Short mmCIF file of C-alpha atoms and ligand atoms in Angstrom, two decimals:
data_model
loop_
_atom_site.label_atom_id
_atom_site.label_comp_id
_atom_site.label_asym_id
_atom_site.label_seq_id
_atom_site.Cartn_x
_atom_site.Cartn_y
_atom_site.Cartn_z
CA MET A 1 0.37 -31.33 13.11
CA ASP A 2 1.89 -31.43 9.67
CA ILE A 3 4.93 -29.18 9.94
CA ASN A 4 5.50 -29.28 6.19
CA ASP A 5 2.53 -26.96 5.77
CA ASN A 6 4.65 -24.13 7.08
CA SER A 7 7.71 -24.52 4.91
CA ASN A 8 8.83 -22.14 2.15
CA ILE A 9 6.40 -19.41 3.14
CA GLU A 10 7.14 -16.33 1.05
CA ALA A 11 6.40 -13.03 2.73
CA PHE A 12 7.12 -9.31 2.95
CA VAL A 13 8.23 -7.87 6.29
CA LEU A 14 5.85 -5.05 7.26
CA ARG A 15 7.25 -4.30 10.71
CA GLU A 16 10.04 -5.48 13.00
CA PHE A 17 10.85 -4.94 16.63
CA ASN A 18 13.36 -6.33 19.07
CA TYR A 19 12.13 -8.76 21.67
CA ARG A 20 14.03 -9.49 24.86
CA GLU A 21 17.81 -9.62 24.52
CA SER A 22 18.48 -11.37 21.26
CA SER A 23 15.17 -11.97 19.52
CA LYS A 24 12.87 -10.11 17.18
CA ILE A 25 9.19 -10.18 16.38
CA ILE A 26 8.29 -9.44 12.80
CA GLU A 27 4.91 -8.89 11.24
CA VAL A 28 4.75 -10.05 7.66
CA PHE A 29 2.33 -10.29 4.78
CA ALA A 30 2.64 -13.87 3.60
CA LYS A 31 1.47 -15.49 0.41
CA ASP A 32 -1.79 -17.39 1.12
CA LEU A 33 -1.64 -16.65 4.87
CA GLY A 34 -1.91 -12.85 4.84
CA LYS A 35 -0.73 -11.01 7.93
CA ILE A 36 1.00 -13.12 10.55
CA SER A 37 3.38 -12.49 13.45
CA ILE A 38 6.64 -14.39 13.62
CA ILE A 39 9.14 -14.67 16.43
CA ALA A 40 12.76 -14.92 15.33
CA LYS A 41 14.49 -16.33 18.39
CA GLY A 42 18.15 -15.50 18.85
CA VAL A 43 18.27 -13.67 15.54
CA LEU A 44 20.30 -10.81 17.02
CA ASN A 45 23.09 -13.16 18.11
CA LYS A 46 26.25 -12.61 16.08
CA LYS A 47 26.36 -15.93 14.30
CA ASN A 48 22.68 -16.14 13.41
CA SER A 49 22.22 -16.25 9.65
CA ASN A 50 18.52 -15.28 9.57
CA LEU A 51 18.96 -11.61 10.47
CA SER A 52 18.81 -10.25 6.91
CA SER A 53 15.49 -12.04 6.37
CA THR A 54 13.89 -10.19 9.26
CA GLN A 55 14.58 -6.58 8.21
CA ARG A 56 11.68 -4.32 7.37
CA PHE A 57 10.59 -4.26 3.68
CA VAL A 58 12.54 -7.33 2.55
CA LYS A 59 11.02 -10.31 0.79
CA ALA A 60 12.05 -13.66 2.23
CA SER A 61 11.13 -17.31 2.37
CA TYR A 62 10.59 -18.86 5.81
CA ASN A 63 10.40 -22.31 7.26
CA LEU A 64 8.08 -21.81 10.20
CA TYR A 65 6.76 -23.68 13.19
CA ARG A 66 3.39 -22.95 14.71
CA SER A 67 3.35 -21.15 18.04
CA GLY A 68 -0.26 -20.39 18.92
CA ASP A 69 -3.15 -19.32 16.74
CA ARG A 70 -1.75 -16.54 14.52
CA PHE A 71 1.80 -16.77 15.84
CA TYR A 72 4.73 -18.52 14.24
CA GLY A 73 8.43 -19.04 14.86
CA ILE A 74 11.31 -19.19 12.39
CA LYS A 75 13.20 -22.44 11.95
CA ASP A 76 15.27 -20.93 9.18
CA ALA A 77 14.87 -18.34 6.47
CA SER A 78 16.36 -17.25 3.18
CA LEU A 79 16.37 -13.78 1.76
CA ILE A 80 14.65 -13.47 -1.64
CA ASN A 81 15.06 -9.74 -2.25
CA SER A 82 16.58 -7.00 -0.10
CA TYR A 83 15.62 -4.28 -2.64
CA SER A 84 19.04 -2.85 -1.92
CA LYS A 85 18.56 0.31 -3.98
CA SER A 86 15.08 1.40 -2.94
CA ASN A 87 15.42 0.41 0.72
CA LYS A 88 18.16 3.04 1.06
CA ASN A 89 16.15 5.82 -0.57
CA PHE A 90 14.60 8.09 2.05
CA ASP A 91 11.54 9.03 -0.04
CA ILE A 92 10.78 5.41 -0.88
CA ILE A 93 11.22 4.39 2.77
CA ILE A 94 8.51 6.90 3.70
CA TYR A 95 6.13 5.58 1.03
CA LYS A 96 6.79 1.97 1.99
CA SER A 97 6.31 2.77 5.69
CA ALA A 98 2.94 4.32 4.93
CA ILE A 99 1.87 1.29 2.85
CA CYS A 100 2.99 -1.16 5.56
CA ASP A 101 1.32 0.86 8.33
CA LEU A 102 -1.87 0.95 6.27
CA LEU A 103 -1.81 -2.83 5.79
CA LEU A 104 -1.18 -3.32 9.51
CA ARG A 105 -4.25 -1.21 10.30
CA THR A 106 -6.68 -2.93 7.96
CA ILE A 107 -8.35 -6.30 8.17
CA ASP A 108 -7.10 -8.96 5.77
CA LEU A 109 -9.20 -9.32 2.67
CA ASP A 110 -10.35 -12.74 1.53
CA GLN A 111 -8.28 -12.62 -1.63
CA ARG A 112 -4.84 -12.36 -0.08
CA ASP A 113 -3.22 -13.21 -3.40
CA PHE A 114 -4.24 -9.85 -4.79
CA VAL A 115 -2.69 -7.88 -1.93
CA TYR A 116 0.43 -10.04 -1.95
CA ASN A 117 0.89 -9.45 -5.68
CA LEU A 118 0.20 -5.74 -5.30
CA ILE A 119 2.97 -5.44 -2.68
CA ASP A 120 5.24 -7.52 -4.92
CA THR A 121 4.75 -5.35 -8.02
CA SER A 122 4.90 -2.11 -5.99
CA TRP A 123 8.20 -3.05 -4.29
CA GLU A 124 9.55 -4.11 -7.68
CA SER A 125 8.46 -0.80 -9.20
CA PHE A 126 10.10 1.22 -6.42
CA GLU A 127 13.33 -0.69 -7.02
CA LYS A 128 13.31 -0.08 -10.78
CA ALA A 129 12.01 3.48 -10.90
CA SER A 130 14.32 6.45 -11.01
CA GLU A 131 11.66 9.13 -10.53
CA ASN A 132 7.96 9.73 -9.73
CA TYR A 133 7.94 7.44 -6.68
CA LEU A 134 4.77 9.19 -5.57
CA ASN A 135 2.93 7.65 -8.54
CA ILE A 136 3.76 4.16 -7.31
CA PHE A 137 2.51 5.00 -3.83
CA LEU A 138 -0.76 6.58 -5.01
CA CYS A 139 -1.27 3.75 -7.49
CA PHE A 140 -0.99 1.27 -4.61
CA LEU A 141 -3.62 3.17 -2.62
CA LEU A 142 -6.06 3.41 -5.54
CA LYS A 143 -5.72 -0.25 -6.48
CA TYR A 144 -5.91 -1.42 -2.88
CA ILE A 145 -9.00 0.65 -2.18
CA SER A 146 -10.62 -0.44 -5.46
CA PHE A 147 -10.07 -4.05 -4.56
CA SER A 148 -11.56 -3.41 -1.13
CA GLY A 149 -14.80 -2.47 -2.88
CA PHE A 150 -14.36 1.30 -3.06
CA LYS A 151 -13.27 1.84 -6.64
CA PRO A 152 -13.76 5.57 -7.25
CA ASN A 153 -16.32 6.35 -9.90
CA LEU A 154 -14.37 8.24 -12.59
CA LYS A 155 -16.53 7.79 -15.68
CA ASP A 156 -20.02 8.83 -14.60
CA CYS A 157 -21.31 11.41 -12.15
CA SER A 158 -21.65 9.77 -8.73
CA TYR A 159 -24.81 11.82 -8.11
CA CYS A 160 -26.87 11.73 -11.34
CA GLY A 161 -25.09 9.04 -13.38
CA GLU A 162 -24.46 11.27 -16.43
CA LYS A 163 -21.17 10.87 -18.28
CA ILE A 164 -18.43 13.07 -16.82
CA ASN A 165 -16.98 15.89 -18.90
CA PRO A 166 -13.28 15.96 -17.86
CA ASN A 167 -13.16 19.70 -18.54
CA SER A 168 -15.57 20.39 -15.72
CA ALA A 169 -15.45 17.80 -12.97
CA PHE A 170 -15.42 17.69 -9.19
CA PHE A 171 -14.51 14.93 -6.75
CA SER A 172 -16.61 14.05 -3.74
CA ILE A 173 -15.12 11.75 -1.11
CA GLU A 174 -18.53 11.25 0.46
CA ASN A 175 -20.09 10.21 -2.87
CA GLY A 176 -17.15 8.01 -3.85
CA GLY A 177 -16.16 9.63 -7.12
CA LEU A 178 -16.59 12.39 -9.63
CA ILE A 179 -19.48 14.84 -9.76
CA CYS A 180 -20.64 16.68 -12.88
CA HIS A 181 -20.94 20.47 -13.06
CA ARG A 182 -24.75 20.31 -12.96
CA CYS A 183 -24.77 18.43 -9.64
CA LYS A 184 -21.99 20.33 -7.93
CA LYS A 185 -24.44 22.60 -6.11
CA HIS A 186 -25.81 19.61 -4.19
CA ILE A 187 -22.38 18.39 -3.04
CA ARG A 188 -20.84 20.09 -0.06
CA ASP A 189 -17.47 18.31 -0.02
CA ARG A 190 -16.76 18.83 -3.75
CA ILE A 191 -13.17 19.45 -4.87
CA TYR A 192 -12.52 20.90 -8.31
CA ILE A 193 -10.48 18.57 -10.55
CA SER A 194 -8.70 19.95 -13.62
CA ARG A 195 -8.57 17.97 -16.86
CA ASP A 196 -4.92 17.00 -16.20
CA GLU A 197 -5.71 15.95 -12.64
CA TYR A 198 -8.57 13.85 -13.98
CA LEU A 199 -6.24 12.15 -16.49
CA TYR A 200 -3.60 11.62 -13.80
CA ILE A 201 -6.00 9.79 -11.45
CA LEU A 202 -7.41 7.76 -14.34
CA LYS A 203 -3.92 6.70 -15.43
CA LEU A 204 -2.87 5.78 -11.88
CA LEU A 205 -5.82 3.43 -11.66
CA TYR A 206 -5.52 1.79 -15.08
CA THR A 207 -1.75 1.67 -15.73
CA PRO A 208 0.08 -1.50 -14.62
CA SER A 209 2.08 -0.80 -11.42
CA VAL A 210 5.43 -1.45 -13.12
CA GLU A 211 4.82 1.34 -15.65
CA VAL A 212 3.22 3.84 -13.35
CA SER A 213 6.43 5.80 -12.61
CA GLN A 214 6.45 6.81 -16.27
CA ILE A 215 3.23 8.80 -15.95
CA ASP A 216 4.40 12.36 -16.27
CA ILE A 217 1.51 14.81 -16.04
CA SER A 218 2.08 18.19 -14.49
CA ILE A 219 -0.40 18.55 -11.63
CA ASP A 220 -0.65 19.85 -8.09
CA LYS A 221 0.84 16.74 -6.46
CA LYS A 222 0.07 17.86 -2.93
CA LYS A 223 -3.60 18.42 -3.69
CA ILE A 224 -4.07 15.06 -5.44
CA SER A 225 -2.07 13.15 -2.80
CA LYS A 226 -4.25 14.62 -0.08
CA LEU A 227 -7.40 13.78 -2.04
CA ILE A 228 -6.43 10.14 -2.64
CA ILE A 229 -5.17 9.66 0.94
CA ASP A 230 -8.29 11.23 2.46
CA TYR A 231 -10.51 9.11 0.21
CA CYS A 232 -8.61 5.99 1.23
CA LEU A 233 -8.83 6.72 4.96
CA GLU A 234 -12.54 7.52 4.70
CA CYS A 235 -13.32 4.28 2.83
CA LEU A 236 -11.29 2.12 5.20
CA ASP A 237 -12.54 4.04 8.23
CA ILE A 238 -9.09 4.60 9.73
CA LYS A 239 -7.50 7.70 11.20
CA LYS A 240 -4.44 9.41 9.80
CA PHE A 241 -1.20 7.90 11.13
CA SER A 242 2.31 9.32 11.42
CA SER A 243 3.94 7.80 8.32
CA LEU A 244 1.11 9.26 6.22
CA GLU A 245 1.82 12.68 7.72
CA TRP A 246 5.38 12.28 6.44
CA VAL A 247 4.14 11.51 2.94
CA MET A 248 2.19 14.75 2.91
CA LYS A 249 5.10 16.95 4.03
ZN1 LIG B 301 -24.40 14.84 -12.06
#
């Protein structure tokens, strides 16, 4: 086995838990490798220097050894970014928890680079933003779901294909996008979308993640959050989980 293959692996910690007396198991999203589980032996001992690289939400670089099929162990690690500001913000912690829990519940996509970069830019955006954290969270969901093959149809009616008039549009989770006013009578799960709500969703999808906290459109945030979350869960075929409930409180 070529142990050099597992050196300098950059990853984001999605979840951590203590294991036996002094060890931890962390689940990370690693560049190229995607989701893997890592055991950090003895990391809770006082003199161990790897502890900071095993905390939830940090970005770190690991030198690993192989321990079974999808299981690794840490030889040593170095912290790349602790996101010291955002990882102390209660709202951001809730959003990040929901993103990590979502990633832990879904199957790795083939193009792991995309997901890795999306986490990277989202964590960076949370750290830099001073407001509108919800935008960053919803932007993550929309981009993640789009990349998974469920990009919501926002330009044309998902039922008849006619161009959507933003002044009179509805969203249908079942149909995967907007519905025009002529087709609304055929769609049972339609949700009315105002012009501003339409623009908000459009901007979330097409604005780079680092600028998304600057989108400032006055809308019913609860309604649109619920819509995007429900759409996401439906597409990925997963049930609501507790950190998502927190987001919606
Ligand atoms: Zn239509």
